[in-house]
Amino acid sequence: MILVIIITIRDETMLRRALESGWGIVVPGIIVAVLSLADLSVDAWRGVIVLGLLLTPVMLYHKRWRHFVLLPSGVALVGAMMLMLVNLKMML
C-alpha cells in the first residue's frame, strides 16, 4: 500500500527505475546462457565469477561505466548459479 502511494506521488518514476534495474540481471543472464552453451569447465566458471567480481568495483569508480555496474555483478551471480548446477550435475 505504501509503495502504491509513493509511486502515485512521484509520478511513477520509481516504477520506471525499478524496471530499468531489471536489465542488470536479464542481460547477464543471457550472457551466461550463451556461455553455458560452450560447456565450460568448473575452472572456467570460477574465472568468469572472479572476472565479474573484479570488474564491479572498477566500473563503480569509472565515471561513464558506473551506470552499468550491475552487469558484471550479475554475470558473477548467474555464473555462480551455473557453477552450482555444474557441481550438482557432476555429483549425480
JSON list of C-alpha atoms in Angstrom, two decimals, residues 3-91:
[
{"chain": "A", "resi": 3, "resn": "LEU", "atom": "CA", "xyz": [4.58, 1.59, -2.41]},
{"chain": "A", "resi": 4, "resn": "VAL", "atom": "CA", "xyz": [1.42, 2.47, -4.35]},
{"chain": "A", "resi": 5, "resn": "ILE", "atom": "CA", "xyz": [1.18, 5.81, -2.56]},
{"chain": "A", "resi": 6, "resn": "ILE", "atom": "CA", "xyz": [4.84, 6.61, -3.21]},
{"chain": "A", "resi": 7, "resn": "ILE", "atom": "CA", "xyz": [4.52, 5.71, -6.90]},
{"chain": "A", "resi": 8, "resn": "THR", "atom": "CA", "xyz": [1.48, 7.94, -7.36]},
{"chain": "A", "resi": 9, "resn": "ILE", "atom": "CA", "xyz": [3.15, 10.81, -5.52]},
{"chain": "A", "resi": 10, "resn": "ARG", "atom": "CA", "xyz": [6.37, 10.65, -7.57]},
{"chain": "A", "resi": 11, "resn": "ASP", "atom": "CA", "xyz": [4.67, 10.30, -10.97]},
{"chain": "A", "resi": 12, "resn": "GLU", "atom": "CA", "xyz": [5.68, 6.66, -11.44]},
{"chain": "A", "resi": 13, "resn": "THR", "atom": "CA", "xyz": [9.41, 7.45, -11.68]},
{"chain": "A", "resi": 14, "resn": "MET", "atom": "CA", "xyz": [10.16, 4.84, -9.05]},
{"chain": "A", "resi": 15, "resn": "LEU", "atom": "CA", "xyz": [8.37, 2.18, -11.06]},
{"chain": "A", "resi": 16, "resn": "ARG", "atom": "CA", "xyz": [10.40, 3.02, -14.15]},
{"chain": "A", "resi": 17, "resn": "ARG", "atom": "CA", "xyz": [13.64, 2.91, -12.18]},
{"chain": "A", "resi": 18, "resn": "ALA", "atom": "CA", "xyz": [12.77, -0.49, -10.80]},
{"chain": "A", "resi": 19, "resn": "LEU", "atom": "CA", "xyz": [12.11, -1.78, -14.31]},
{"chain": "A", "resi": 20, "resn": "GLU", "atom": "CA", "xyz": [15.37, -0.32, -15.60]},
{"chain": "A", "resi": 21, "resn": "SER", "atom": "CA", "xyz": [17.35, -2.16, -12.95]},
{"chain": "A", "resi": 22, "resn": "GLY", "atom": "CA", "xyz": [15.84, -5.44, -14.17]},
{"chain": "A", "resi": 23, "resn": "TRP", "atom": "CA", "xyz": [18.08, -5.24, -17.22]},
{"chain": "A", "resi": 24, "resn": "GLY", "atom": "CA", "xyz": [21.05, -5.55, -14.88]},
{"chain": "A", "resi": 25, "resn": "ILE", "atom": "CA", "xyz": [20.21, -9.21, -14.36]},
{"chain": "A", "resi": 26, "resn": "VAL", "atom": "CA", "xyz": [18.45, -10.04, -17.66]},
{"chain": "A", "resi": 27, "resn": "VAL", "atom": "CA", "xyz": [21.44, -9.15, -19.85]},
{"chain": "A", "resi": 28, "resn": "PRO", "atom": "CA", "xyz": [23.97, -11.07, -17.70]},
{"chain": "A", "resi": 29, "resn": "GLY", "atom": "CA", "xyz": [21.55, -13.99, -17.67]},
{"chain": "A", "resi": 30, "resn": "ILE", "atom": "CA", "xyz": [21.59, -14.03, -21.46]},
{"chain": "A", "resi": 31, "resn": "ILE", "atom": "CA", "xyz": [25.38, -13.75, -21.48]},
{"chain": "A", "resi": 32, "resn": "VAL", "atom": "CA", "xyz": [25.75, -16.69, -19.10]},
{"chain": "A", "resi": 33, "resn": "ALA", "atom": "CA", "xyz": [23.17, -18.70, -21.07]},
{"chain": "A", "resi": 34, "resn": "VAL", "atom": "CA", "xyz": [25.32, -18.25, -24.17]},
{"chain": "A", "resi": 35, "resn": "LEU", "atom": "CA", "xyz": [28.42, -19.21, -22.16]},
{"chain": "A", "resi": 36, "resn": "SER", "atom": "CA", "xyz": [26.66, -22.33, -20.90]},
{"chain": "A", "resi": 37, "resn": "LEU", "atom": "CA", "xyz": [26.29, -23.50, -24.49]},
{"chain": "A", "resi": 38, "resn": "ALA", "atom": "CA", "xyz": [30.11, -23.54, -24.69]},
{"chain": "A", "resi": 39, "resn": "ASP", "atom": "CA", "xyz": [30.18, -26.26, -21.99]},
{"chain": "A", "resi": 40, "resn": "LEU", "atom": "CA", "xyz": [32.77, -24.54, -19.81]},
{"chain": "A", "resi": 41, "resn": "SER", "atom": "CA", "xyz": [34.72, -26.38, -17.13]},
{"chain": "A", "resi": 42, "resn": "VAL", "atom": "CA", "xyz": [34.47, -25.65, -13.42]},
{"chain": "A", "resi": 43, "resn": "ASP", "atom": "CA", "xyz": [37.69, -23.63, -13.50]},
{"chain": "A", "resi": 44, "resn": "ALA", "atom": "CA", "xyz": [36.40, -21.54, -16.40]},
{"chain": "A", "resi": 45, "resn": "TRP", "atom": "CA", "xyz": [33.20, -20.77, -14.47]},
{"chain": "A", "resi": 46, "resn": "ARG", "atom": "CA", "xyz": [35.31, -19.74, -11.49]},
{"chain": "A", "resi": 47, "resn": "GLY", "atom": "CA", "xyz": [37.25, -17.42, -13.80]},
{"chain": "A", "resi": 48, "resn": "VAL", "atom": "CA", "xyz": [34.01, -15.86, -15.06]},
{"chain": "A", "resi": 49, "resn": "ILE", "atom": "CA", "xyz": [32.90, -15.26, -11.47]},
{"chain": "A", "resi": 50, "resn": "VAL", "atom": "CA", "xyz": [36.24, -13.73, -10.44]},
{"chain": "A", "resi": 51, "resn": "LEU", "atom": "CA", "xyz": [36.29, -11.53, -13.54]},
{"chain": "A", "resi": 52, "resn": "GLY", "atom": "CA", "xyz": [32.78, -10.28, -12.78]},
{"chain": "A", "resi": 53, "resn": "LEU", "atom": "CA", "xyz": [33.68, -9.57, -9.18]},
{"chain": "A", "resi": 54, "resn": "LEU", "atom": "CA", "xyz": [36.84, -7.70, -10.18]},
{"chain": "A", "resi": 55, "resn": "LEU", "atom": "CA", "xyz": [35.09, -5.63, -12.84]},
{"chain": "A", "resi": 56, "resn": "THR", "atom": "CA", "xyz": [32.34, -4.50, -10.46]},
{"chain": "A", "resi": 57, "resn": "PRO", "atom": "CA", "xyz": [34.43, -2.04, -8.38]},
{"chain": "A", "resi": 58, "resn": "VAL", "atom": "CA", "xyz": [36.30, -0.87, -11.48]},
{"chain": "A", "resi": 59, "resn": "MET", "atom": "CA", "xyz": [33.00, 0.02, -13.14]},
{"chain": "A", "resi": 60, "resn": "LEU", "atom": "CA", "xyz": [31.70, 1.54, -9.92]},
{"chain": "A", "resi": 61, "resn": "TYR", "atom": "CA", "xyz": [34.51, 4.11, -9.78]},
{"chain": "A", "resi": 62, "resn": "HIS", "atom": "CA", "xyz": [34.59, 4.87, -13.52]},
{"chain": "A", "resi": 63, "resn": "LYS", "atom": "CA", "xyz": [32.69, 8.00, -14.48]},
{"chain": "A", "resi": 64, "resn": "ARG", "atom": "CA", "xyz": [30.86, 6.62, -17.54]},
{"chain": "A", "resi": 65, "resn": "TRP", "atom": "CA", "xyz": [30.69, 2.94, -16.67]},
{"chain": "A", "resi": 66, "resn": "ARG", "atom": "CA", "xyz": [29.09, 3.29, -13.22]},
{"chain": "A", "resi": 67, "resn": "HIS", "atom": "CA", "xyz": [25.62, 3.21, -14.79]},
{"chain": "A", "resi": 68, "resn": "PHE", "atom": "CA", "xyz": [26.27, -0.37, -15.90]},
{"chain": "A", "resi": 69, "resn": "VAL", "atom": "CA", "xyz": [27.70, -1.67, -12.62]},
{"chain": "A", "resi": 70, "resn": "LEU", "atom": "CA", "xyz": [25.04, -4.37, -12.35]},
{"chain": "A", "resi": 71, "resn": "LEU", "atom": "CA", "xyz": [26.23, -6.13, -15.49]},
{"chain": "A", "resi": 72, "resn": "PRO", "atom": "CA", "xyz": [29.48, -7.70, -14.16]},
{"chain": "A", "resi": 73, "resn": "SER", "atom": "CA", "xyz": [28.00, -8.39, -10.74]},
{"chain": "A", "resi": 74, "resn": "GLY", "atom": "CA", "xyz": [25.01, -10.01, -12.44]},
{"chain": "A", "resi": 75, "resn": "VAL", "atom": "CA", "xyz": [27.35, -12.16, -14.53]},
{"chain": "A", "resi": 76, "resn": "ALA", "atom": "CA", "xyz": [29.14, -13.19, -11.33]},
{"chain": "A", "resi": 77, "resn": "LEU", "atom": "CA", "xyz": [25.83, -14.03, -9.64]},
{"chain": "A", "resi": 78, "resn": "VAL", "atom": "CA", "xyz": [24.38, -16.04, -12.52]},
{"chain": "A", "resi": 79, "resn": "GLY", "atom": "CA", "xyz": [27.79, -17.62, -13.15]},
{"chain": "A", "resi": 80, "resn": "ALA", "atom": "CA", "xyz": [27.86, -18.79, -9.53]},
{"chain": "A", "resi": 81, "resn": "MET", "atom": "CA", "xyz": [24.43, -20.34, -10.03]},
{"chain": "A", "resi": 82, "resn": "MET", "atom": "CA", "xyz": [25.69, -22.13, -13.12]},
{"chain": "A", "resi": 83, "resn": "LEU", "atom": "CA", "xyz": [28.75, -23.34, -11.21]},
{"chain": "A", "resi": 84, "resn": "MET", "atom": "CA", "xyz": [26.47, -24.81, -8.56]},
{"chain": "A", "resi": 85, "resn": "LEU", "atom": "CA", "xyz": [24.47, -26.56, -11.28]},
{"chain": "A", "resi": 86, "resn": "VAL", "atom": "CA", "xyz": [27.66, -27.94, -12.89]},
{"chain": "A", "resi": 87, "resn": "ASN", "atom": "CA", "xyz": [28.86, -29.22, -9.50]},
{"chain": "A", "resi": 88, "resn": "LEU", "atom": "CA", "xyz": [25.47, -30.79, -8.84]},
{"chain": "A", "resi": 89, "resn": "LYS", "atom": "CA", "xyz": [25.50, -32.41, -12.27]},
{"chain": "A", "resi": 90, "resn": "MET", "atom": "CA", "xyz": [28.97, -33.84, -11.60]},
{"chain": "A", "resi": 91, "resn": "MET", "atom": "CA", "xyz": [27.82, -35.32, -8.28]}
]
